[in-house]
N, CA, C and O of each residue as an XYZ file, in Angstrom:
880
protein
N      -0.218     -8.495      7.202
C      -1.132     -7.606      6.288
C      -0.388     -7.311      5.059
O      -0.782     -6.415      4.312
N       0.844     -8.121      4.750
C       1.722     -7.791      3.479
C       1.012     -9.161      2.593
O       0.449    -10.115      3.129
N       1.175     -8.997      1.389
C       0.753     -9.808      0.275
C       2.089    -10.747     -0.070
O       3.203    -10.226     -0.016
N       1.960    -11.905     -0.364
C       3.136    -12.568     -0.688
C       3.735    -12.366     -2.015
O       3.024    -12.102     -2.985
N       4.958    -12.473     -2.099
C       5.706    -12.322     -3.265
C       6.100    -13.418     -3.921
O       6.960    -14.046     -3.304
N       5.761    -13.906     -5.019
C       6.224    -15.137     -5.804
C       6.088    -14.877     -7.250
O       5.437    -13.946     -7.725
N       6.805    -15.842     -7.977
C       6.898    -15.723     -9.611
C       5.457    -15.939    -10.122
O       4.922    -17.024     -9.892
N       4.828    -15.029    -10.764
C       3.803    -15.349    -11.583
C       2.727    -14.252    -10.730
O       1.520    -14.362    -10.946
N       3.050    -13.579    -10.109
C       2.235    -12.809     -9.024
C       1.923    -11.430     -9.851
O       2.700    -11.134    -10.758
N       0.794    -10.567     -9.561
C       0.537     -9.612    -10.204
C       1.421     -8.527    -10.236
O       2.058     -8.403     -9.190
N       1.699     -7.571    -11.248
C       2.538     -6.406    -10.990
C       2.027     -5.296    -11.912
O       1.302     -5.448    -12.896
N       2.512     -4.188    -11.441
C       2.319     -3.043    -12.302
C       2.828     -2.994    -13.677
O       3.825     -3.656    -13.967
N       2.221     -2.255    -14.564
C       2.560     -2.335    -16.023
C       3.987     -1.922    -16.280
O       4.568     -1.517    -15.273
N       4.654     -1.931    -17.351
C       5.754     -1.510    -17.868
C       5.815     -0.181    -17.477
O       4.747      0.424    -17.562
N       6.861      0.491    -17.037
C       8.381     -0.099    -17.003
C       8.529     -0.998    -15.732
O       9.552     -1.672    -15.609
N       7.551     -1.033    -14.788
C       7.759     -1.839    -13.558
C       7.792     -3.386    -14.058
O       6.892     -3.946    -14.684
N       9.038     -3.959    -13.641
C       9.193     -5.378    -14.049
C       8.381     -6.441    -13.343
O       7.891     -6.139    -12.255
N       8.167     -7.746    -13.876
C       7.726     -8.908    -13.252
C       8.728     -9.623    -12.286
O       9.913     -9.821    -12.552
N       8.173     -9.940    -11.268
C       9.138    -10.573    -10.373
C       9.408    -12.007    -10.771
O       8.510    -12.738    -11.188
N      10.835    -12.442    -10.614
C      11.444    -13.683    -10.890
C      12.314    -14.291     -9.807
O      13.176    -13.570     -9.307
N      12.186    -15.471     -9.417
C      12.736    -16.283     -8.598
C      13.914    -16.959     -9.257
O      13.590    -17.808    -10.087
N      15.134    -16.786     -9.084
C      16.113    -17.502     -9.889
C      16.968    -18.350     -8.937
O      17.479    -17.811     -7.955
N      17.157    -19.752     -9.207
C      17.942    -20.753     -8.588
C      19.530    -20.300     -8.909
O      19.775    -19.956    -10.065
N      20.475    -20.292     -8.045
C      21.892    -19.925     -8.259
C      22.529    -21.065     -8.201
O      22.181    -21.980     -7.454
N      23.733    -21.124     -9.151
C      24.612    -22.298     -8.921
C      25.328    -22.219     -7.773
O      25.425    -21.163     -7.148
N      25.949    -23.447     -7.362
C      26.727    -23.651     -6.202
C      27.991    -22.807     -6.163
O      28.737    -22.969     -7.129
N      28.360    -21.971     -5.272
C      29.415    -21.116     -5.322
C      30.635    -21.905     -5.289
O      30.798    -22.735     -4.394
N      31.569    -21.698     -6.262
C      32.762    -22.445     -6.324
C      33.826    -22.373     -5.282
O      34.783    -23.148     -5.291
N      33.641    -21.325     -4.273
C      34.460    -20.973     -3.130
C      33.796    -21.724     -1.676
O      34.199    -21.665     -0.514
N      32.785    -22.338     -2.192
C      32.091    -23.121     -0.627
C      32.203    -24.577     -1.173
O      31.826    -25.020     -2.258
N      32.889    -25.274     -0.018
C      33.001    -26.733     -0.002
C      31.781    -27.656     -0.123
O      31.686    -28.637     -0.859
N      30.770    -27.120      0.816
C      29.422    -27.943      0.997
C      28.449    -27.591     -0.148
O      28.684    -26.544     -0.751
N      27.508    -28.247     -0.480
C      26.407    -27.971     -1.277
C      25.456    -26.816     -0.613
O      24.908    -27.004      0.473
N      25.324    -25.741     -1.274
C      24.291    -24.882     -0.890
C      23.149    -24.661     -1.852
O      23.147    -25.016     -3.030
N      22.051    -23.951     -1.132
C      20.858    -23.752     -2.152
C      20.530    -22.080     -2.047
O      20.023    -21.613     -1.027
N      20.833    -21.353     -3.061
C      20.406    -19.920     -3.023
C      19.751    -19.470     -4.199
O      19.929    -19.932     -5.326
N      18.937    -18.489     -3.866
C      18.207    -17.802     -4.950
C      18.460    -16.236     -5.065
O      18.763    -15.546     -4.091
N      18.300    -15.737     -6.389
C      18.235    -14.233     -6.597
C      16.863    -14.052     -7.066
O      16.129    -14.906     -7.564
N      16.569    -12.552     -6.785
C      15.257    -11.827     -7.144
C      15.576    -11.169     -8.432
O      16.592    -10.475     -8.412
N      14.944    -11.237     -9.511
C      14.922    -10.565    -10.523
C      13.440     -9.848    -10.845
O      12.356    -10.431    -10.839
N      13.662     -8.523    -11.110
C      12.452     -7.907    -11.146
C      11.797     -7.309    -10.051
O      10.673     -6.808    -10.068
N      12.691     -7.407     -8.955
C      12.345     -6.911     -7.656
C      12.424     -5.370     -7.649
O      13.468     -4.814     -7.988
N      11.470     -4.759     -7.317
C      11.610     -3.259     -7.496
C      10.809     -2.776     -6.283
O      10.315     -3.542     -5.457
N      10.708     -1.238     -6.239
C      10.229     -0.601     -5.136
C       8.513     -0.778     -4.914
O       7.971     -0.443     -3.861
N       7.973     -1.197     -5.758
C       6.307     -1.633     -5.735
C       6.311     -3.028     -5.842
O       5.361     -3.486     -6.477
N       7.138     -3.848     -5.384
C       6.957     -5.435     -5.535
C       6.385     -5.738     -4.353
O       6.971     -5.517     -3.293
N       5.107     -6.309     -4.417
C       4.230     -6.550     -3.321
C       3.562     -5.439     -2.572
O       3.001     -4.490     -3.120
N       3.663     -5.623     -1.293
C       3.065     -4.457     -0.353
C       4.461     -3.554     -0.185
O       5.581     -4.025      0.014
N       4.137     -2.220     -0.305
C       5.141     -1.398     -0.268
C       4.692     -0.045      0.438
O       3.503      0.196      0.647
N       5.649      0.763      0.767
C       5.529      2.054      1.358
C       6.028      2.997      0.258
O       7.011      2.676     -0.410
N       5.337      4.231      0.036
C       5.925      5.011     -0.972
C       5.427      6.604     -0.438
O       4.398      6.866      0.183
N       6.321      7.397     -0.814
C       6.099      8.930     -0.036
C       6.044      9.833     -1.024
O       6.006      9.358     -2.159
N       6.023     11.476     -0.876
C       6.138     12.478     -1.710
C       7.118     12.345     -2.836
O       6.872     12.735     -3.977
N       8.219     11.791     -2.475
C       9.359     11.752     -3.609
C       8.895     10.920     -4.706
O       9.334     11.126     -5.838
N       7.954      9.895     -4.457
C       7.666      9.272     -5.719
C       6.888     10.007     -6.743
O       6.830      9.534     -7.878
N       6.288     11.109     -6.459
C       5.798     12.082     -7.300
C       6.763     13.285     -7.650
O       6.744     13.691     -8.812
N       7.409     13.746     -6.945
C       8.326     14.909     -6.776
C       9.575     14.635     -6.988
O      10.251     15.603     -7.335
N      10.272     13.329     -6.866
C      11.668     13.259     -6.953
C      12.328     13.529     -5.592
O      11.825     14.176     -4.674
N      13.641     12.879     -5.604
C      14.367     12.878     -4.290
C      15.018     14.163     -4.091
O      15.376     14.489     -2.959
N      15.231     15.039     -5.251
C      15.607     16.460     -5.285
C      14.782     17.311     -4.347
O      15.215     18.256     -3.687
N      13.400     16.808     -4.372
C      12.560     17.697     -3.730
C      11.795     17.460     -2.412
O      11.104     18.261     -1.783
N      12.115     16.019     -2.113
C      11.452     15.111     -1.039
C      12.350     14.076     -0.582
O      13.317     13.683     -1.234
N      11.985     13.617      0.630
C      12.769     12.642      1.272
C      12.650     11.187      0.674
O      11.632     10.777      0.116
N      13.833     10.435      0.859
C      13.781      8.966      0.391
C      13.246      8.305      1.582
O      13.284      8.877      2.672
N      12.696      7.013      1.425
C      12.037      6.396      2.308
C      12.956      5.991      3.449
O      12.433      5.984      4.563
N      14.147      5.675      3.365
C      15.084      5.236      4.265
C      15.226      6.388      5.408
O      15.683      6.096      6.512
N      14.841      7.614      5.112
C      15.184      8.563      6.011
C      13.788      8.939      6.930
O      13.794      9.916      7.679
N      12.753      8.171      6.805
C      11.555      8.136      7.851
C      11.926      7.615      9.060
O      12.284      6.437      9.036
N      11.934      8.212     10.158
C      12.301      7.675     11.592
C      11.444      6.598     11.861
O      10.288      6.549     11.440
N      12.001      5.689     12.584
C      11.275      4.280     12.920
C      10.190      4.620     13.725
O       9.163      3.953     13.595
N      10.228      5.751     14.725
C       9.280      5.976     15.667
C       7.970      6.247     15.020
O       6.912      6.069     15.624
N       8.050      6.793     13.470
C       6.848      6.980     12.972
C       6.201      6.038     12.080
O       5.188      6.259     11.416
N       7.012      4.754     12.134
C       6.559      3.485     11.386
C       6.157      2.353     12.415
O       5.423      1.434     12.052
N       6.602      2.424     13.577
C       6.528      1.320     14.604
C       5.465      1.700     15.609
O       5.607      2.741     16.251
N       4.399      0.920     15.790
C       3.406      1.103     16.850
C       2.725      2.480     16.982
O       2.528      3.029     18.066
N       2.359      3.026     15.694
C       1.666      4.209     15.638
C       0.400      4.207     15.694
O      -0.023      3.268     15.019
N      -0.532      4.879     16.232
C      -1.987      4.729     16.322
C      -2.569      4.936     14.681
O      -2.173      5.799     13.898
N      -3.530      3.977     14.438
C      -4.097      4.148     13.132
C      -5.623      3.721     13.214
O      -6.014      3.181     14.249
N      -6.335      3.900     12.361
C      -8.046      3.709     12.596
C      -8.413      3.044     11.270
O      -8.052      3.502     10.185
N      -9.077      2.048     11.399
C      -9.616      1.292     10.361
C     -10.940      1.768     10.096
O     -11.815      1.999     10.930
N     -11.008      1.905      8.705
C     -12.488      2.283      8.224
C     -12.779      1.029      7.301
O     -11.917      0.800      6.453
N     -13.804      0.241      7.347
C     -14.005     -0.828      6.800
C     -15.402     -0.628      5.818
O     -16.375      0.029      6.190
N     -15.318     -1.256      4.618
C     -16.298     -0.983      3.739
C     -16.883     -2.291      3.221
O     -16.136     -3.242      3.452
N     -18.048     -2.617      2.564
C     -18.637     -3.841      2.167
C     -18.244     -3.548      0.525
O     -18.723     -2.568     -0.045
N     -17.413     -4.405     -0.109
C     -17.091     -4.281     -1.229
C     -18.227     -4.369     -2.367
O     -18.205     -3.728     -3.418
N     -19.191     -5.247     -1.980
C     -20.195     -5.628     -2.768
C     -21.206     -4.406     -3.002
O     -21.889     -4.227     -4.010
N     -21.158     -3.643     -1.908
C     -21.965     -2.355     -1.903
C     -21.523     -0.972     -2.541
O     -22.311     -0.056     -2.777
N     -20.146     -0.938     -2.791
C     -19.616      0.133     -3.593
C     -20.202      0.258     -4.992
O     -20.585     -0.650     -5.728
N     -20.193      1.619     -5.215
C     -20.670      1.881     -6.743
C     -19.597      1.989     -7.312
O     -18.565      2.334     -6.736
N     -19.708      1.629     -8.876
C     -18.625      1.146     -9.708
C     -18.718      2.123    -10.963
O     -19.787      2.538    -11.412
N     -17.591      2.405    -11.419
C     -17.273      3.077    -12.390
C     -16.764      2.022    -13.744
O     -15.569      1.726    -13.735
N     -17.388      1.611    -14.577
C     -16.929      0.486    -15.445
C     -16.846     -0.650    -14.432
O     -17.723     -0.934    -13.616
N     -15.627     -1.286    -14.601
C     -15.573     -2.666    -13.640
C     -14.829     -2.317    -12.320
O     -14.384     -3.181    -11.565
N     -14.729     -0.939    -12.098
C     -13.874     -0.863    -10.733
C     -14.794     -0.017     -9.683
O     -15.284      1.090     -9.907
N     -14.901     -0.669     -8.667
C     -15.485     -0.195     -7.437
C     -14.897      1.172     -6.941
O     -13.683      1.330     -7.063
N     -15.599      2.095     -6.435
C     -14.899      3.227     -5.675
C     -15.480      3.514     -4.572
O     -16.637      3.169     -4.333
N     -14.526      4.378     -3.528
C     -14.942      4.810     -2.251
C     -15.115      6.375     -2.468
O     -14.218      7.092     -2.912
N     -16.411      6.824     -2.089
C     -16.735      8.300     -2.137
C     -16.585      8.914     -0.647
O     -16.167      8.352      0.365
N     -16.941      9.924     -0.779
C     -16.732     10.875      0.472
C     -18.186     10.232      1.495
O     -18.170     10.086      2.718
N     -19.259      9.958      0.633
C     -20.323      9.588      1.209
C     -20.169      8.253      1.899
O     -20.669      8.121      3.016
N     -19.516      7.244      1.327
C     -18.898      6.102      2.022
C     -17.997      6.139      3.143
O     -18.053      5.371      4.103
N     -16.978      7.273      2.941
C     -16.309      7.446      4.112
C     -17.155      8.011      5.266
O     -16.881      7.584      6.387
N     -17.975      8.758      5.166
C     -18.808      9.456      6.098
C     -19.607      8.394      6.980
O     -19.947      8.677      8.129
N     -19.827      7.453      6.535
C     -20.482      6.269      7.004
C     -19.599      5.425      7.847
O     -19.908      5.000      8.960
N     -18.458      5.210      7.223
C     -17.439      4.213      7.874
C     -16.769      4.839      9.023
O     -16.229      4.068      9.817
N     -16.713      6.015      9.236
C     -15.874      6.705     10.339
C     -16.582      6.663     11.527
O     -17.199      7.651     11.924
N     -16.550      5.492     12.207
C     -17.396      5.269     13.447
C     -17.383      6.423     14.727
O     -18.358      6.836     15.356
N     -16.057      6.763     14.874
C     -15.763      8.185     15.734
C     -14.906      8.905     15.159
O     -14.125      8.492     14.301
N     -14.979     10.166     15.620
C     -13.927     11.112     14.772
C     -12.424     10.706     14.749
O     -11.905     10.572     15.858
N     -11.688     10.501     13.712
C     -10.151     10.065     13.665
C      -9.454     11.405     13.872
O      -9.581     12.384     13.137
N      -8.685     11.319     14.994
C      -7.768     12.509     15.260
C      -6.930     12.820     14.287
O      -6.523     11.962     13.504
N      -6.512     14.300     14.209
C      -5.587     14.787     13.220
C      -4.170     14.156     13.461
O      -3.573     14.258     14.533
N      -3.746     13.572     12.489
C      -2.354     13.068     12.376
C      -2.042     11.521     12.726
O      -0.969     10.921     12.788
N      -3.380     11.093     12.933
C      -3.563      9.492     12.980
C      -3.329      9.016     11.787
O      -3.600      9.754     10.840
N      -2.792      7.721     11.527
C      -2.798      7.047     10.428
C      -4.129      6.359     10.073
O      -4.882      6.049     10.996
N      -4.456      6.111      8.852
C      -5.925      5.644      8.384
C      -5.504      4.258      7.698
O      -4.452      4.114      7.076
N      -6.495      3.229      7.900
C      -6.389      2.131      7.031
C      -7.707      1.768      6.516
O      -8.642      1.666      7.310
N      -7.883      1.554      5.219
C      -9.032      1.450      4.592
C      -9.045     -0.012      4.166
O      -8.064     -0.522      3.626
N     -10.230     -0.715      4.431
C     -10.131     -2.302      4.463
C     -11.675     -2.636      3.813
O     -12.747     -2.417      4.376
N     -11.472     -3.221      2.485
C     -12.563     -3.777      1.826
C     -12.796     -5.308      1.787
O     -13.882     -5.887      1.795
N     -11.642     -5.807      1.745
C     -11.411     -7.279      1.471
C     -11.060     -7.489     -0.012
O     -11.180     -8.583     -0.563
N     -10.644     -6.439     -0.591
C     -10.058     -6.723     -1.873
C      -8.682     -7.310     -1.953
O      -8.188     -7.495     -3.065
N      -7.960     -7.650     -0.760
C      -6.772     -8.247     -0.777
C      -7.071     -9.869     -0.952
O      -6.179    -10.678     -1.211
N      -8.323    -10.181     -0.788
C      -8.431    -11.747     -1.135
C      -8.305    -12.059     -2.554
O      -8.431    -13.245     -2.860
N      -8.046    -11.077     -3.613
C      -7.987    -11.193     -4.897
C      -6.448    -11.287     -5.467
O      -6.109    -11.449     -6.639
N      -5.584    -11.135     -4.264
C      -4.082    -10.940     -4.333
C      -3.826    -11.918     -5.777
O      -3.356    -11.439     -6.809
N      -4.166    -13.130     -5.652
C      -3.634    -14.106     -6.700
C      -4.349    -14.226     -7.846
O      -4.038    -15.082     -8.673
N      -5.324    -13.441     -8.025
C      -6.204    -13.501     -9.297
C      -5.591    -12.299    -10.293
O      -4.951    -11.300     -9.963
N      -6.009    -12.744    -11.630
C      -5.374    -11.847    -12.845
C      -5.827    -10.466    -12.904
O      -5.333     -9.549    -13.560
N      -6.956    -10.442    -12.037
C      -7.672     -8.979    -12.260
C      -7.403     -8.221    -11.025
O      -8.138     -7.248    -10.851
N      -6.392     -8.487    -10.015
C      -6.160     -7.759     -9.062
C      -5.866     -6.309     -9.247
O      -6.348     -5.514     -8.440
N      -5.167     -5.913    -10.170
C      -4.836     -4.481    -10.543
C      -5.950     -3.752    -11.218
O      -6.494     -2.686    -10.925
N      -6.160     -4.621    -12.226
C      -7.366     -4.000    -13.429
C      -8.499     -3.782    -12.967
O      -9.112     -2.860    -13.505
N      -9.134     -4.472    -11.912
C     -10.329     -4.474    -11.397
C     -10.570     -3.837     -9.854
O     -11.626     -3.814     -9.221
N      -9.530     -3.437     -9.543
C      -9.299     -3.028     -8.086
C      -9.910     -1.753     -8.123
O     -10.005     -1.049     -9.129
N     -10.492     -1.370     -6.513
C     -11.056     -0.297     -6.436
C     -10.254      1.032     -6.114
O      -9.109      0.988     -5.664
N     -10.947      2.257     -6.381
C     -10.104      3.364     -6.076
C     -10.860      4.470     -5.290
O     -12.023      4.269     -4.940
N     -10.210      5.660     -4.999
C     -10.910      6.503     -4.294
C     -11.403      7.700     -5.216
O     -10.654      8.156     -6.080
N     -12.725      8.214     -5.002
C     -13.242      9.435     -5.702
C     -12.251     10.481     -4.996
O     -11.547     10.251     -4.012
N     -12.350     11.682     -5.714
C     -11.565     12.749     -5.333
C     -12.256     13.457     -3.937
O     -11.594     13.909     -3.003
N     -13.419     13.445     -4.004
C     -13.996     13.879     -2.558
C     -13.584     13.126     -1.322
O     -13.316     13.664     -0.248
N     -13.557     11.839     -1.567
C     -12.931     11.000     -0.445
C     -11.562     11.228      0.018
O     -11.195     11.105      1.187
N     -10.874     11.549     -0.915
C      -9.415     11.764     -0.754
C      -9.214     13.061     -0.180
O      -8.324     13.261      0.647
N     -10.036     13.993     -0.598
C     -10.045     15.447     -0.002
C     -10.342     15.415      1.503
O      -9.704     16.069      2.328
N     -11.451     14.528      1.811
C     -11.495     14.401      3.257
C     -10.413     13.881      4.035
O      -9.850     14.405      4.996
N     -10.190     12.725      3.461
C      -9.052     11.913      4.124
C      -7.709     12.878      4.296
O      -6.986     12.753      5.285
N      -7.485     13.676      3.440
C      -6.364     14.480      3.381
C      -6.308     15.443      4.481
O      -5.297     15.849      5.054
N      -7.783     15.819      4.745
C      -7.958     16.829      5.643
C      -7.503     16.447      7.155
O      -7.223     17.272      8.024
N      -7.484     15.157      7.286
C      -7.220     14.539      8.417
C      -5.697     14.496      8.934
O      -5.330     14.118     10.046
N      -4.930     14.946      7.931
C      -3.309     14.912      7.795
C      -2.881     13.509      8.421
O      -2.148     13.505      9.409
N      -3.278     12.460      7.922
C      -2.578     11.272      8.349
C      -1.070     11.237      7.939
O      -0.759     11.570      6.796
N      -0.285     10.908      8.692
C       1.202     10.459      8.135
C       1.123      9.307      7.220
O       1.911      9.309      6.275
N       0.275      8.294      7.349
C       0.299      7.101      6.535
C      -1.195      6.930      6.122
O      -2.025      6.774      7.018
N      -1.573      6.950      4.854
C      -2.880      6.308      4.451
C      -2.568      5.038      3.857
O      -1.797      4.969      2.899
N      -3.215      3.847      4.453
C      -3.096      2.394      4.085
C      -4.288      2.256      3.407
O      -5.291      2.929      3.644
N      -4.174      1.170      2.345
C      -5.264      0.569      1.851
C      -5.101     -0.842      1.264
O      -3.986     -1.346      1.132
N      -6.278     -1.490      0.901
C      -6.009     -2.953      0.194
C      -6.118     -2.851     -1.186
O      -6.340     -3.881     -1.822
N      -5.981     -1.605     -1.858
C      -6.001     -1.721     -3.363
C      -4.681     -1.237     -3.814
O      -4.072     -0.377     -3.177
N      -4.236     -1.755     -4.871
C      -2.838     -1.238     -5.509
C      -3.129     -0.031     -6.336
O      -2.235      0.427     -7.048
N      -4.404      0.562     -6.295
C      -4.490      1.892     -7.085
C      -5.388      2.862     -6.342
O      -6.581      2.590     -6.207
N      -4.836      4.057     -5.820
C      -5.692      4.985     -5.241
C      -6.396      5.811     -6.030
O      -7.257      6.514     -5.500
N      -6.165      5.889     -7.463
C      -6.827      6.602     -8.167
C      -7.138      5.655     -9.524
O      -6.600      4.570     -9.745
N      -8.095      6.293    -10.349
C      -8.580      5.367    -11.429
C      -7.627      5.486    -12.643
O      -7.608      6.514    -13.321
N      -6.954      4.580    -12.868
C      -5.844      4.768    -13.815
C      -6.648      4.655    -15.095
O      -7.625      3.931    -15.289
N      -6.001      5.591    -16.026
C      -6.571      6.028    -17.326
C      -7.674      7.022    -17.303
O      -8.148      7.459    -18.352
N      -8.117      7.408    -16.067
C      -9.157      8.549    -15.929
C      -8.869      8.992    -14.538
O      -9.659      8.606    -13.677
N      -7.858      9.747    -14.175
C      -7.232      9.896    -13.110
C      -8.070     11.205    -12.598
O      -8.504     12.029    -13.403
N      -8.276     11.332    -11.040
C      -8.981     12.276    -10.469
C      -8.091     13.432     -9.907
O      -8.485     14.537     -9.536
N      -6.754     12.933     -9.920
C      -5.899     14.012     -9.189
C      -5.557     13.822     -7.786
O      -5.164     14.702     -7.020
N      -5.782     12.341     -7.466
C      -5.559     11.934     -6.007
C      -4.120     11.894     -5.552
O      -3.814     12.129     -4.383
N      -3.358     11.633     -6.365
C      -1.994     11.490     -6.213
C      -1.217     12.887     -5.610
O      -0.483     12.923     -4.622
N      -1.538     13.848     -6.358
C      -1.199     15.288     -6.038
C      -1.856     15.596     -4.810
O      -1.222     16.270     -3.998
N      -2.876     15.270     -4.561
C      -3.644     15.602     -3.152
C      -3.025     14.983     -2.165
O      -2.811     15.636     -1.143
N      -2.603     13.618     -2.236
C      -1.990     12.908     -1.141
C      -0.363     13.154     -0.829
O       0.127     13.022      0.292
N       0.332     13.512     -1.950
C       1.690     13.824     -1.768
C       1.914     15.229     -1.621
O       2.951     15.556     -1.043
N       1.152     16.112     -2.027
C       1.167     17.529     -1.826
C       1.206     17.559     -0.262
O       2.048     18.249      0.314
N       0.389     16.887      0.349
C       0.203     17.177      1.786
C       1.041     16.325      2.617
O       0.799     16.111      3.805
N       2.149     15.782      1.900
C       3.430     15.035      2.838
C       2.707     13.794      3.562
O       2.976     13.467      4.717
N       1.849     13.202      2.831
C       1.537     11.832      3.184
C       2.069     10.666      2.566
O       2.257     10.685      1.350
N       2.372      9.524      3.322
C       2.832      8.334      2.600
C       1.672      7.469      2.561
O       0.714      7.520      3.333
N       1.879      6.491      1.380
C       0.904      5.514      1.451
C       1.605      3.987      1.610
O       2.766      3.720      1.303
N       0.857      3.285      2.030
C       1.244      1.585      2.333
C      -0.066      0.653      1.608
O      -1.233      0.494      1.968
N       0.609      0.200      0.585
C      -0.428     -0.733      0.060
C       0.116     -1.708     -1.110
O       1.321     -1.569     -1.321
N      -0.454     -2.541     -1.801
C      -1.682     -2.783     -1.237
C      -1.624     -4.059     -0.043
O      -0.772     -4.945     -0.099
N      -2.670     -3.984      1.024
C      -2.768     -4.812      2.271
C      -3.400     -5.720      1.786
O      -4.123     -5.632      0.794
N      -3.147     -6.888      2.571
C      -4.254     -8.111      2.707
C      -4.663     -8.444      4.079
O      -3.996     -8.129      5.064
N      -5.859     -9.135      4.125
C      -6.450     -9.527      5.358
C      -6.951     -8.300      6.526
O      -7.416     -8.574      7.632
N      -6.765     -7.104      6.069
C      -7.366     -6.143      6.664
C      -8.705     -6.097      7.105
O      -9.021     -5.365      8.043
N      -9.645     -6.917      6.428
C     -10.915     -7.124      6.666
C     -11.174     -7.640      7.809
O     -12.220     -7.451      8.429
N      -9.981     -8.523      8.274
C     -10.389     -9.402      9.417
C     -10.159     -8.697     10.780
O     -10.439     -9.216     11.860
N      -9.626     -7.476     10.624
C      -9.623     -6.580     11.859
C     -11.029     -6.235     12.464
O     -12.079     -6.026     11.858
N     -10.783     -6.229     13.822
C     -12.290     -5.940     14.575
C     -12.286     -4.776     15.142
O     -13.358     -4.185     15.269
N     -10.964     -4.144     15.647
C     -10.953     -2.994     16.426
C     -11.107     -1.776     15.315
O     -10.891     -1.989     14.122
N     -11.462     -0.601     15.773
C     -11.514      0.658     15.094
C     -10.129      1.124     15.231
O      -9.478      1.373     14.216
N      -9.625      1.264     16.406
C      -8.189      1.749     16.444
C      -7.382      0.771     16.824
O      -7.690      0.007     17.739
N      -6.278      0.692     16.171
C      -5.039     -0.371     16.089
C      -3.704      0.278     16.372
O      -3.561      1.497     16.464
N      -2.646     -0.692     16.517
C      -1.444     -0.182     16.439
C      -0.800     -0.682     14.981
O      -1.051     -1.817     14.574
N      -0.034      0.149     14.288
C       0.236     -0.187     13.147
C       1.863     -0.344     13.118
O       2.524      0.485     13.744
N       2.474     -1.318     12.453
C       3.883     -1.396     12.343
C       4.300     -1.611     10.901
O       4.026     -2.681     10.358
N       5.015     -0.554     10.183
C       5.479     -1.020      8.935
C       6.966     -1.048      8.942
O       7.709     -0.285      9.559
N       7.302     -2.069      8.143
C       8.768     -2.421      8.357
C       9.366     -2.566      6.873
O       9.323     -3.623      6.245
N       9.839     -1.563      6.467
C      10.491     -1.634      5.097
C      11.808     -2.063      4.913
O      12.549     -2.014      5.894
N      12.217     -2.446      3.918
C      13.825     -2.735      3.842
C      14.793     -1.537      3.783
O      14.482     -0.413      3.389
N      15.761     -1.844      4.134
C      16.679     -0.727      4.310
C      17.594     -0.375      3.026
O      18.822     -0.411      3.104
N      17.000     -0.077      1.995
C      17.624      0.444      0.731
C      17.774      1.937      0.649
O      16.788      2.669      0.560
N      18.911      2.354      0.677
C      18.974      3.626      0.453
C      18.394      4.418     -0.625
O      17.997      3.802     -1.614
N      18.268      5.858     -0.585
C      17.877      6.565     -1.748
C      16.762      6.052     -2.749
O      17.015      5.984     -3.951
N      15.580      5.710     -2.263
C      14.646      5.089     -3.098
C      13.226      5.974     -2.633
O      13.054      6.344     -1.471
N      12.246      6.242     -3.751
C      10.993      6.645     -3.479
C      10.045      5.756     -2.882
O       8.954      6.208     -2.534
N      10.332      4.511     -2.714
C       9.255      3.621     -2.115
C      10.154      2.326     -2.058
O      11.113      2.082     -2.790
N       9.629      1.512     -0.999
C      10.298      0.096     -0.680
C       9.164     -0.808     -0.305
O       8.150     -0.388      0.252
N       9.366     -2.075     -0.628
C       8.700     -3.303     -0.179
C       8.865     -3.330      1.356
O       9.874     -3.006      1.982
N       7.692     -3.776      1.844
C       7.589     -3.678      3.365
C       6.766     -4.749      3.903
O       5.900     -5.271      3.201
N       6.977     -5.110      5.101
C       6.084     -6.067      5.973
C       5.193     -5.154      6.773
O       5.671     -4.101      7.195
N       3.936     -5.467      7.016
C       3.228     -4.650      7.745
C       2.288     -5.441      8.835
O       1.601     -6.411      8.516
N       2.339     -4.971      9.992
C       1.810     -5.831     11.134
C       0.875     -4.672     11.925
O       1.152     -3.526     12.279
N      -0.448     -5.539     12.053
C      -1.422     -4.702     12.869
C      -1.376     -5.428     14.322
O      -1.159     -6.636     14.413
N      -1.563     -4.726     15.273
C      -1.682     -5.177     16.569
C      -3.029     -4.595     17.159
O      -3.239     -3.385     17.241
N      -3.905     -5.554     17.553
C      -5.106     -5.064     18.180
C      -5.064     -5.166     19.773
O      -4.768     -6.220     20.335
N      -5.351     -4.110     20.388
C      -5.131     -3.981     21.773
C      -6.212     -4.251     22.501
O      -6.163     -4.178     23.729
């Protein structure tokens, strides 16, 4: 459910860097020929990533990602809400999910504290130039409802939970309620079950407000 990382892929605007794959010279201290690469422009939001409240409030006021216990990331209950991207209303060139859309997609009541996955199929556009600029976002009333469920993780297949340039305050609603996000996902529209097991596998880099991760969904 994680998008591939490669040179030329989409990226957030500066100051976030573009990813580059650099071939390294053969080490002088190795007798045989080896082939190695360095990653330039690799940052906390490269590809699919997990980010928490410290992304908004700083590490002085909230926890770094490496301190999240593994039991809160591995094999946790998650509920998948699916949407038809073509039927979503738009603001300019960006589709959005409203509370009305959420109420129709919630097949059964989602228990308080369970993680939530939002699936629209937007991940199919991962390799397109407009993946970021034309991505869907949440209306504030949708986030208010989702936050009321107190999920530990709110995951989605969009790179932007708010409407960049005309924000509705979604980030403060999410992070003020101690919710972490995992995004952007791919292939989540292929999930058939409403309830699944979610596995989030971030890199173990210390003292960051976000980390690239692999995401696995298990349907039981």
